[in-house]
Short mmCIF file of C-alpha atoms in Angstrom, two decimals:
data_model
loop_
_atom_site.label_atom_id
_atom_site.label_comp_id
_atom_site.label_asym_id
_atom_site.label_seq_id
_atom_site.Cartn_x
_atom_site.Cartn_y
_atom_site.Cartn_z
CA MET C 1 -1.71 -41.75 31.52
CA ALA C 2 0.51 -41.34 34.63
CA PHE C 3 0.61 -44.49 36.85
CA GLU C 4 -0.40 -46.66 34.03
CA ASN C 5 2.48 -49.03 34.53
CA LEU C 6 2.14 -48.89 38.28
CA SER C 7 -1.45 -49.61 38.07
CA GLU C 8 -0.89 -52.91 36.19
CA ARG C 9 1.87 -54.16 38.45
CA LEU C 10 0.07 -53.57 41.61
CA GLY C 11 -3.06 -54.97 40.19
CA LYS C 12 -0.57 -58.43 39.22
CA ALA C 13 0.80 -58.17 42.89
CA PHE C 14 -3.00 -58.15 44.65
CA LYS C 15 -3.87 -60.97 42.51
CA ASN C 16 -1.69 -63.22 44.29
CA ILE C 17 -3.19 -62.51 47.66
CA THR C 18 -6.79 -61.34 46.87
CA GLY C 19 -9.02 -64.42 47.76
CA LYS C 20 -6.43 -66.49 49.78
CA GLY C 21 -8.26 -67.91 52.76
CA LYS C 22 -5.30 -67.31 55.16
CA LEU C 23 -2.77 -64.30 55.07
CA THR C 24 0.66 -66.29 55.81
CA GLU C 25 4.06 -64.28 56.12
CA LYS C 26 5.16 -66.05 52.86
CA ASN C 27 2.47 -64.75 50.54
CA MET C 28 2.44 -61.43 52.41
CA ASN C 29 6.41 -61.14 51.83
CA ASP C 30 6.07 -61.88 47.93
CA MET C 31 3.05 -59.41 47.39
CA LEU C 32 5.17 -56.96 49.48
CA ARG C 33 8.06 -57.45 47.00
CA GLU C 34 5.88 -57.12 44.00
CA VAL C 35 4.83 -53.74 45.51
CA ARG C 36 8.19 -52.64 46.35
CA MET C 37 9.40 -53.38 42.70
CA SER C 38 6.64 -51.56 41.20
CA LEU C 39 6.94 -48.42 43.27
CA LEU C 40 10.54 -48.52 42.50
CA GLU C 41 10.20 -48.87 38.60
CA ALA C 42 7.70 -46.16 39.00
CA ASP C 43 10.43 -43.82 39.99
CA VAL C 44 9.14 -43.37 43.80
CA ASN C 45 12.14 -42.11 46.13
CA TYR C 46 13.82 -45.46 47.49
CA GLY C 47 13.47 -43.73 51.15
CA VAL C 48 9.77 -43.28 50.39
CA VAL C 49 9.35 -46.84 49.48
CA LYS C 50 11.18 -48.48 52.45
CA ASP C 51 8.70 -46.58 54.67
CA PHE C 52 5.91 -47.11 53.02
CA ILE C 53 6.65 -50.95 52.60
CA SER C 54 7.31 -51.09 56.57
CA ARG C 55 3.81 -49.46 57.64
CA ILE C 56 1.84 -51.58 55.09
CA LYS C 57 3.73 -55.01 56.67
CA GLU C 58 3.18 -53.82 60.35
CA LYS C 59 -0.38 -53.13 59.59
CA ALA C 60 -1.11 -56.07 57.44
CA MET C 61 0.38 -58.48 59.74
CA GLY C 62 -1.85 -57.22 62.68
CA GLN C 63 -4.36 -59.53 64.48
CA GLU C 64 -7.11 -57.39 62.76
CA VAL C 65 -6.13 -58.32 59.40
CA LEU C 66 -5.05 -62.20 60.23
CA THR C 67 -8.69 -62.72 61.43
CA SER C 68 -10.47 -61.17 58.93
CA LEU C 69 -12.67 -63.03 56.68
CA ASN C 70 -11.00 -61.43 53.61
CA PRO C 71 -7.53 -60.64 54.68
CA GLY C 72 -6.65 -60.24 50.79
CA GLN C 73 -8.87 -57.06 50.29
CA MET C 74 -8.08 -55.88 53.54
CA VAL C 75 -4.55 -55.65 52.41
CA VAL C 76 -5.41 -53.73 49.56
CA LYS C 77 -7.38 -51.29 51.71
CA ILE C 78 -4.14 -50.61 54.04
CA VAL C 79 -2.24 -50.24 50.79
CA HIS C 80 -4.70 -47.52 49.06
CA ASP C 81 -5.01 -46.04 52.77
CA GLU C 82 -1.01 -45.35 52.69
CA ILE C 83 -0.91 -44.22 49.03
CA VAL C 84 -3.65 -41.52 49.91
CA ALA C 85 -1.43 -40.67 53.02
CA LEU C 86 1.56 -40.21 50.51
CA LEU C 87 -0.40 -37.78 48.43
CA GLY C 88 -2.25 -35.92 51.49
CA THR C 89 -5.23 -37.26 53.32
CA GLU C 90 -6.88 -34.15 52.70
CA ASP C 91 -7.71 -32.10 49.48
CA ALA C 92 -5.58 -28.73 49.57
CA PRO C 93 -7.78 -26.42 47.89
CA VAL C 94 -6.68 -22.38 46.91
CA ASN C 95 -6.28 -20.09 50.09
CA TYR C 96 -9.12 -17.82 49.28
CA LYS C 97 -9.18 -14.36 51.57
CA LYS C 98 -12.62 -14.33 53.41
CA SER C 99 -12.44 -10.47 52.02
CA GLY C 100 -10.43 -8.52 49.89
CA ILE C 101 -8.00 -9.92 47.22
CA THR C 102 -6.58 -13.03 47.04
CA THR C 103 -2.94 -13.19 45.45
CA ILE C 104 -1.20 -16.20 43.90
CA MET C 105 2.01 -16.53 42.66
CA MET C 106 2.78 -19.16 40.04
CA VAL C 107 6.55 -19.84 40.09
CA GLY C 108 8.71 -22.68 38.27
CA LEU C 109 11.47 -23.19 35.95
CA GLN C 110 11.26 -22.85 32.09
CA GLY C 111 9.42 -25.41 30.33
CA THR C 112 7.26 -26.76 32.78
CA GLY C 113 3.84 -25.07 31.39
CA LYS C 114 3.77 -22.30 34.04
CA THR C 115 1.95 -19.70 31.73
CA THR C 116 -0.44 -22.09 30.41
CA ALA C 117 -1.13 -23.57 33.96
CA SER C 118 -1.64 -19.77 35.05
CA ALA C 119 -4.36 -19.27 32.30
CA LYS C 120 -5.81 -22.82 33.24
CA ILE C 121 -6.25 -21.81 37.08
CA ALA C 122 -7.87 -18.65 36.19
CA ASN C 123 -10.18 -20.40 33.98
CA LEU C 124 -11.36 -23.00 36.37
CA MET C 125 -11.65 -20.40 39.27
CA LYS C 126 -13.69 -18.49 36.89
CA LYS C 127 -16.28 -21.05 35.59
CA LYS C 128 -16.46 -23.45 38.66
CA GLN C 129 -15.61 -21.71 41.49
CA GLY C 130 -17.21 -18.17 40.56
CA ARG C 131 -14.18 -16.10 41.14
CA ASN C 132 -13.37 -12.88 39.18
CA PRO C 133 -9.48 -13.32 38.27
CA LEU C 134 -6.86 -10.97 36.64
CA LEU C 135 -3.50 -12.54 35.20
CA VAL C 136 -0.65 -10.69 35.55
CA ALA C 137 2.38 -11.06 33.22
CA CYS C 138 5.46 -10.76 35.43
CA ASP C 139 7.50 -12.72 33.33
CA VAL C 140 9.37 -9.88 31.49
CA ILE C 141 12.46 -12.02 30.75
CA ARG C 142 10.77 -13.82 28.04
CA PRO C 143 8.95 -11.48 25.74
CA ALA C 144 6.70 -14.40 24.42
CA ALA C 145 5.37 -15.34 27.68
CA ILE C 146 3.38 -11.80 27.66
CA ASP C 147 1.90 -12.46 24.16
CA GLN C 148 1.41 -16.30 24.91
CA LEU C 149 -0.61 -15.19 28.39
CA LYS C 150 -2.69 -12.39 26.63
CA THR C 151 -3.87 -14.84 24.02
CA LEU C 152 -4.63 -17.53 26.65
CA GLY C 153 -6.63 -14.57 28.62
CA GLU C 154 -8.34 -13.59 25.55
CA SER C 155 -9.26 -17.20 24.95
CA ILE C 156 -11.13 -17.42 28.27
CA GLY C 157 -12.33 -14.21 28.85
CA VAL C 158 -10.02 -13.37 31.54
CA GLU C 159 -8.08 -9.83 31.53
CA VAL C 160 -4.28 -9.83 31.48
CA PHE C 161 -2.36 -6.80 32.82
CA SER C 162 0.79 -5.76 31.51
CA LEU C 163 3.40 -3.11 31.39
CA GLY C 164 5.41 -4.71 28.78
CA VAL C 165 9.43 -6.02 29.21
CA GLU C 166 10.67 -2.41 29.93
CA THR C 167 8.96 -2.50 33.34
CA LYS C 168 10.25 -4.76 36.06
CA ALA C 169 8.50 -7.42 37.21
CA LEU C 170 8.12 -5.77 40.92
CA GLU C 171 6.73 -2.53 39.25
CA THR C 172 4.44 -4.73 37.40
CA ALA C 173 3.21 -6.26 40.24
CA LYS C 174 2.75 -3.06 42.23
CA GLN C 175 0.54 -1.55 39.88
CA ALA C 176 -1.34 -4.74 39.27
CA MET C 177 -2.54 -4.87 42.61
CA VAL C 178 -3.99 -1.08 42.17
CA TYR C 179 -5.51 -2.11 39.02
CA ALA C 180 -7.21 -5.11 40.65
CA LYS C 181 -8.44 -2.71 43.78
CA GLU C 182 -9.71 -0.21 41.17
CA ASN C 183 -11.79 -2.38 39.00
CA GLY C 184 -13.17 -5.06 41.65
CA TYR C 185 -11.33 -8.25 40.99
CA ASP C 186 -11.16 -10.72 43.84
CA THR C 187 -8.13 -12.82 42.54
CA VAL C 188 -4.94 -11.98 40.91
CA LEU C 189 -2.40 -14.67 39.45
CA PHE C 190 1.03 -13.31 39.01
CA ASP C 191 2.63 -15.28 36.15
CA THR C 192 6.19 -14.98 37.01
CA ALA C 193 9.42 -15.21 35.33
CA GLY C 194 11.24 -18.72 35.12
CA ARG C 195 14.72 -20.30 34.37
CA LEU C 196 16.41 -22.94 32.73
CA HIS C 197 17.62 -23.75 36.28
CA ILE C 198 17.38 -22.20 39.69
CA ASP C 199 19.67 -18.93 40.31
CA ASP C 200 20.01 -16.32 42.71
CA GLU C 201 18.88 -13.47 40.39
CA LEU C 202 15.91 -15.56 39.83
CA MET C 203 15.23 -16.30 43.42
CA GLN C 204 15.81 -12.47 44.34
CA GLU C 205 13.06 -11.11 41.92
CA LEU C 206 10.51 -13.56 43.11
CA SER C 207 11.44 -12.87 46.98
CA ASP C 208 10.65 -9.06 46.13
CA ILE C 209 7.34 -9.80 44.61
CA LYS C 210 6.62 -12.23 47.50
CA THR C 211 7.86 -9.54 50.19
CA TYR C 212 5.47 -6.96 48.53
CA VAL C 213 2.36 -9.11 46.90
CA GLN C 214 2.01 -11.04 50.21
CA PRO C 215 0.64 -13.94 48.45
CA ASP C 216 -1.95 -16.38 49.70
CA ASP C 217 -0.64 -19.01 47.68
CA ILE C 218 2.60 -19.58 45.87
CA LEU C 219 1.99 -22.54 43.63
CA LEU C 220 5.15 -24.39 41.84
CA THR C 221 4.43 -25.71 38.50
CA VAL C 222 6.29 -28.84 37.83
CA ASP C 223 6.28 -31.28 34.93
CA ALA C 224 5.36 -34.76 35.85
CA MET C 225 7.73 -36.13 33.23
CA THR C 226 10.79 -34.93 35.00
CA GLY C 227 10.54 -38.15 37.64
CA GLN C 228 12.64 -37.65 40.67
CA ASP C 229 13.37 -33.78 39.65
CA ILE C 230 10.07 -32.72 41.09
CA VAL C 231 11.13 -33.11 44.41
CA ASN C 232 14.65 -31.78 43.73
CA VAL C 233 13.07 -28.58 42.17
CA ALA C 234 10.21 -28.77 45.01
CA SER C 235 12.63 -28.75 47.95
CA SER C 236 14.43 -25.75 46.27
CA PHE C 237 11.87 -23.81 45.78
CA HIS C 238 10.17 -24.43 49.06
CA GLU C 239 13.37 -23.54 51.17
CA GLN C 240 13.60 -20.42 49.66
CA LEU C 241 9.87 -19.05 48.74
CA GLU C 242 7.83 -21.44 51.11
CA VAL C 243 5.70 -22.71 48.84
CA SER C 244 2.29 -23.65 49.54
CA GLY C 245 1.32 -25.97 46.53
CA LEU C 246 1.86 -27.95 43.50
CA VAL C 247 0.69 -27.74 39.89
CA LEU C 248 1.63 -30.80 38.42
CA THR C 249 1.48 -30.65 34.43
CA LYS C 250 1.58 -32.98 31.87
CA LEU C 251 0.08 -35.87 33.81
CA ASP C 252 -1.26 -37.36 30.70
CA GLY C 253 1.92 -38.01 28.96
CA ASP C 254 4.00 -39.82 31.99
CA SER C 255 3.58 -43.43 32.37
CA ARG C 256 5.56 -43.58 35.56
CA GLY C 257 4.74 -40.35 37.99
CA GLY C 258 6.59 -41.77 40.93
CA GLY C 259 7.76 -38.11 41.42
CA ILE C 260 4.26 -37.42 42.53
CA LEU C 261 4.09 -40.21 45.37
CA SER C 262 7.52 -38.62 46.65
CA VAL C 263 7.25 -35.19 46.99
CA ARG C 264 4.46 -34.84 49.32
CA ALA C 265 6.41 -37.15 51.98
CA ILE C 266 9.71 -35.22 51.35
CA THR C 267 8.67 -31.78 51.24
CA ASN C 268 5.29 -31.59 52.83
CA VAL C 269 4.13 -29.81 49.95
CA PRO C 270 0.34 -30.64 48.84
CA VAL C 271 -0.44 -31.23 45.06
CA LYS C 272 -3.26 -28.62 44.65
CA PHE C 273 -4.15 -28.88 40.67
CA VAL C 274 -3.29 -31.44 37.87
CA GLY C 275 -3.01 -30.88 34.04
CA LEU C 276 -4.37 -33.42 32.00
CA GLY C 277 -4.07 -32.59 28.40
CA GLU C 278 -3.17 -29.76 26.18
CA LYS C 279 -6.81 -27.99 26.28
CA ILE C 280 -7.39 -24.97 28.54
CA GLU C 281 -10.04 -26.97 30.45
CA ASP C 282 -7.61 -29.86 30.90
CA LEU C 283 -7.19 -29.07 34.68
CA ASP C 284 -8.60 -30.45 37.62
CA VAL C 285 -8.53 -29.98 41.37
CA PHE C 286 -6.29 -32.71 42.95
CA HIS C 287 -8.03 -35.15 44.95
CA PRO C 288 -5.68 -37.51 46.92
CA ASP C 289 -8.35 -40.41 47.71
CA ARG C 290 -9.35 -40.36 43.85
CA MET C 291 -6.07 -40.44 42.68
CA ALA C 292 -5.17 -43.65 44.67
CA ASP C 293 -8.62 -45.17 43.69
CA ARG C 294 -6.96 -44.66 40.03
CA ILE C 295 -4.05 -45.84 41.02
CA LEU C 296 -4.99 -49.24 42.19
CA GLY C 297 -7.53 -49.65 39.30
CA MET C 298 -10.64 -48.93 41.17
CA GLY C 299 -11.90 -45.97 38.88
CA ASP C 300 -12.73 -42.50 39.64
CA ILE C 301 -16.43 -42.36 39.82
CA MET C 302 -16.60 -39.20 41.48
CA SER C 303 -14.63 -37.34 38.60
CA LEU C 304 -16.68 -39.16 35.98
CA VAL C 305 -19.97 -38.09 37.68
CA GLU C 306 -18.69 -34.26 37.73
CA LYS C 307 -17.11 -34.47 34.12
CA ALA C 308 -20.65 -35.93 33.01
CA GLN C 309 -22.49 -32.88 34.83
CA GLU C 310 -20.29 -30.00 33.56
CA LYS C 311 -20.09 -31.47 29.55
CA MET C 312 -23.15 -33.55 29.13
CA ASP C 313 -26.62 -32.40 28.20
CA MET C 314 -28.23 -33.85 31.37
CA GLU C 315 -31.66 -33.14 30.20
CA ALA C 316 -31.51 -35.23 26.96
CA THR C 317 -29.01 -37.89 28.78
CA THR C 318 -31.88 -38.40 31.60
CA LYS C 319 -34.67 -38.38 29.08
CA SER C 320 -32.73 -41.28 27.13
CA THR C 321 -31.47 -43.08 30.28
CA ASN C 322 -35.13 -43.11 31.45
CA ARG C 323 -36.41 -44.78 28.24
CA MET C 324 -33.70 -47.32 28.07
CA MET C 325 -34.31 -48.26 31.77
CA SER C 326 -37.91 -48.76 30.80
CA GLY C 327 -37.12 -51.34 28.03
CA GLU C 328 -36.99 -48.76 25.26
CA PHE C 329 -33.67 -48.49 23.09
CA THR C 330 -33.73 -46.54 19.48
CA LEU C 331 -31.38 -45.51 16.88
CA THR C 332 -32.08 -41.92 18.19
CA ASP C 333 -31.08 -42.98 21.60
CA MET C 334 -28.02 -44.62 20.13
CA LEU C 335 -27.39 -41.01 18.47
CA VAL C 336 -27.79 -39.09 21.54
CA GLN C 337 -25.40 -41.59 23.53
CA TYR C 338 -22.72 -41.02 20.65
CA GLU C 339 -23.14 -37.31 21.18
CA GLN C 340 -23.03 -37.60 24.82
CA ILE C 341 -19.79 -39.63 24.63
CA GLU C 342 -18.34 -37.27 22.34
CA LYS C 343 -18.47 -34.37 24.60
CA MET C 344 -16.92 -36.27 27.24
CA GLY C 345 -13.63 -37.06 25.21
CA SER C 346 -11.83 -40.23 24.52
CA LEU C 347 -13.76 -43.58 25.24
CA GLY C 348 -10.89 -44.95 26.55
CA GLY C 349 -10.27 -42.17 28.86
CA MET C 350 -13.53 -42.20 30.38
CA MET C 351 -13.43 -46.28 30.71
CA LYS C 352 -10.16 -45.90 32.83
CA LEU C 353 -12.66 -43.88 35.30
CA LEU C 354 -14.92 -47.06 35.53
CA PRO C 355 -13.81 -49.47 38.23
CA GLY C 356 -11.93 -52.54 36.59
CA MET C 357 -12.42 -51.13 33.05
CA GLY C 358 -8.75 -49.77 32.99
CA GLN C 359 -7.50 -52.72 31.06
CA LEU C 360 -10.09 -52.93 28.45
CA ALA C 361 -9.44 -49.26 27.87
CA GLY C 362 -5.96 -49.92 26.75
CA GLN C 363 -7.16 -52.66 24.34
CA ILE C 364 -9.26 -49.72 22.25
CA ASP C 365 -7.85 -48.50 18.93
CA GLU C 366 -8.72 -44.51 20.07
CA ALA C 367 -8.50 -43.19 16.04
CA LYS C 368 -10.52 -46.16 15.15
CA ALA C 369 -13.10 -45.67 17.77
CA ASP C 370 -13.67 -42.25 17.15
CA ASN C 371 -13.85 -42.75 13.11
CA LYS C 372 -16.81 -45.36 14.16
CA ILE C 373 -18.42 -42.96 15.95
CA LYS C 374 -18.70 -40.29 13.51
CA LYS C 375 -19.16 -42.66 10.78
CA SER C 376 -22.15 -44.02 12.90
CA LYS C 377 -23.79 -40.55 13.84
CA ALA C 378 -23.71 -39.66 9.87
CA ILE C 379 -25.46 -43.20 8.98
CA ILE C 380 -28.31 -42.26 12.14
CA GLN C 381 -28.60 -38.52 10.99
CA SER C 382 -29.19 -39.98 7.26
CA MET C 383 -32.41 -41.66 8.61
CA THR C 384 -35.92 -40.40 8.63
CA PRO C 385 -37.49 -40.45 11.99
CA GLU C 386 -39.67 -43.33 11.33
CA GLU C 387 -36.36 -45.24 10.50
CA ARG C 388 -34.70 -44.31 13.52
CA GLU C 389 -37.66 -45.64 15.66
CA ASN C 390 -38.24 -48.78 13.71
CA PRO C 391 -35.16 -49.92 12.10
CA ASN C 392 -36.89 -53.30 10.83
CA ILE C 393 -38.51 -51.30 8.07
CA LEU C 394 -35.06 -50.85 6.52
CA ARG C 395 -34.71 -52.82 3.11
CA ALA C 396 -32.07 -52.68 0.26
CA SER C 397 -33.27 -49.37 -1.48
CA ARG C 398 -33.65 -47.45 2.04
CA LYS C 399 -30.08 -48.65 2.92
CA ASN C 400 -28.67 -47.54 -0.10
CA ARG C 401 -30.55 -43.92 0.04
CA ILE C 402 -28.99 -43.72 3.71
CA ALA C 403 -25.27 -45.05 2.25
CA LYS C 404 -25.27 -42.27 -0.26
CA GLY C 405 -26.73 -39.48 2.28
CA SER C 406 -24.07 -40.16 4.91
CA GLY C 407 -21.33 -41.15 2.18
CA VAL C 408 -20.37 -44.52 3.14
CA SER C 409 -21.09 -48.11 1.83
CA VAL C 410 -24.13 -50.33 2.39
CA ALA C 411 -21.75 -52.57 4.52
CA ASP C 412 -21.14 -49.59 6.89
CA VAL C 413 -25.29 -49.29 7.24
CA ASN C 414 -25.42 -52.73 7.74
CA ARG C 415 -22.41 -52.75 10.34
CA CYS C 416 -24.14 -49.80 12.21
CA LEU C 417 -27.45 -51.55 12.32
CA ASN C 418 -25.21 -55.10 14.03
CA GLU C 419 -24.09 -52.10 16.49
CA PHE C 420 -27.17 -50.98 17.68
CA GLU C 421 -28.86 -54.68 18.03
CA LYS C 422 -25.74 -55.68 20.30
CA MET C 423 -26.42 -52.08 22.54
CA LYS C 424 -29.85 -52.81 22.12
CA GLN C 425 -29.28 -56.26 24.07
CA VAL C 426 -27.06 -54.63 26.66
CA MET C 427 -29.53 -52.12 27.37
CA LYS C 428 -31.81 -54.63 27.85
CA GLN C 429 -29.74 -56.53 30.56
CA PHE C 430 -29.50 -53.07 32.46
CA SER C 431 -33.30 -52.62 32.34
CA SER C 432 -33.78 -56.30 33.62
CA LEU C 433 -31.42 -55.51 36.41
CA ALA C 434 -32.67 -51.84 37.52
CA LYS C 435 -35.99 -53.14 37.38
CA GLY C 436 -35.02 -56.15 39.99
CA GLY C 437 -33.34 -53.78 42.19
CA LYS C 438 -29.76 -55.12 41.58
CA MET C 439 -28.05 -52.31 40.04
CA PRO C 440 -27.95 -48.48 41.43
CA ASN C 441 -29.56 -45.59 39.53
CA LEU C 442 -26.87 -43.96 37.92
CA GLY C 443 -28.74 -40.95 36.67
CA GLY C 444 -26.41 -38.85 34.54
CA LEU C 445 -24.19 -41.72 33.87
CA GLY C 446 -26.65 -43.34 31.87
CA ALA C 447 -24.86 -42.41 28.80
CA MET C 448 -21.75 -44.57 29.99
CA LYS C 449 -24.00 -47.96 30.64
CA ASN C 450 -23.11 -49.12 27.21
CA MET C 451 -19.52 -48.78 26.91
CA ARG C 452 -18.76 -52.37 26.91
CA ALA C 453 -20.89 -52.98 23.92
CA MET C 454 -19.59 -50.09 22.28
CA SER C 455 -15.85 -50.92 22.64
CA ARG C 456 -16.42 -54.61 21.38
CA ALA C 457 -18.18 -52.63 18.49
CA MET C 458 -15.08 -50.22 17.77
CA GLY C 459 -12.23 -52.81 17.78
CA GLY C 460 -11.93 -53.09 21.44
CA LYS C 461 -11.34 -56.83 22.88
CA LYS C 462 -13.06 -59.06 24.83
CA GLY C 463 -12.91 -57.46 28.43
CA ARG C 464 -13.97 -58.28 32.05
CA LYS C 465 -17.65 -58.25 32.93
CA PHE C 466 -18.99 -55.26 34.96
#
């Protein structure tokens, strides 16, 4: 995931100052030196880093911070606020028209995932924002792009308008607008042609489409793995087309991500969407404050809550959570938790969204954890309802039957039962804390409360307490 190295380096830098009783110029400069190196190694533009450090030093050395009870924490807050300022102080939503058809041009170089991003955005608009989108195949230079868009459109239930490679892109765009009006579409996304590099022919074609369509948004797709080239590409497109937003792809595959921190400061073009994986649903609206939280290792609870509400069976989760909070925890509850966590994606990915759990997430062998969850599910599913509710009745003969039924060894059955006992103890601790009013009611996040116990059981090392 992007920013992992940056998060780790910044965490070390803050350790040297957080908890100090007094903020001095020396420990401040030591911390800022580490922050500067962290940002430069993350491929953030040098000029952006210089201005960033200057602003932090000016604010951090002010009287308000020097006299605060915990100056170290105040410095972390200042850094957080400055990162938000770099990314954009507010969300940049799609510029939907109040009435009529909203038009969006998708532009970008070849290989940045523009066609896939077009389909991902259409899917998000349809499923999460209640829009009725139409995809238009305007990339007539690359025949495979039309076929790819049609395949993606079919998979998400969104119609794709195309006149084939024989018709010019501008004519396709014109007829698509007529078709959209006649068929009641409220949003039209034009997947335009890309090139290996910016040239006059490409820009003329895009300018012609822009002049006719008068798009409400021009979204530039950029690859997070290209580093500082994001800034160069964005600047070139923005100068000629007045790009209104960026769609950042492959954010899950880049460990540096510094281009994201540079592009808004240099071009003033906001990031609107981020791609976080290969699947069609792996695209999110960009939230600068949440990204800043993740960069600084503060987690992203809001995104985790939204993901839980979208993916989980909330009724089953709430019922199971209520039982656990009352001090009950059975193998049936454990099965429910496993099933919900599988729906949420990788265990490590979820733990990165929890404050203070990012480091522990990196210690988990994802393949091993996934295999253990599947094995444990098979074991529990091979038990009778009575055995799930009261595992104390499991003797050798019953364990042998369960092992054969789930295709595992008796040792695996015993291991699953040991994991259950560990998780049961964790649930009892949560129950005691909840009854004593020492922890908030996390509602739909009940399925995540046992992650620490699960990570230990699945090969993770001992991590920080939470």
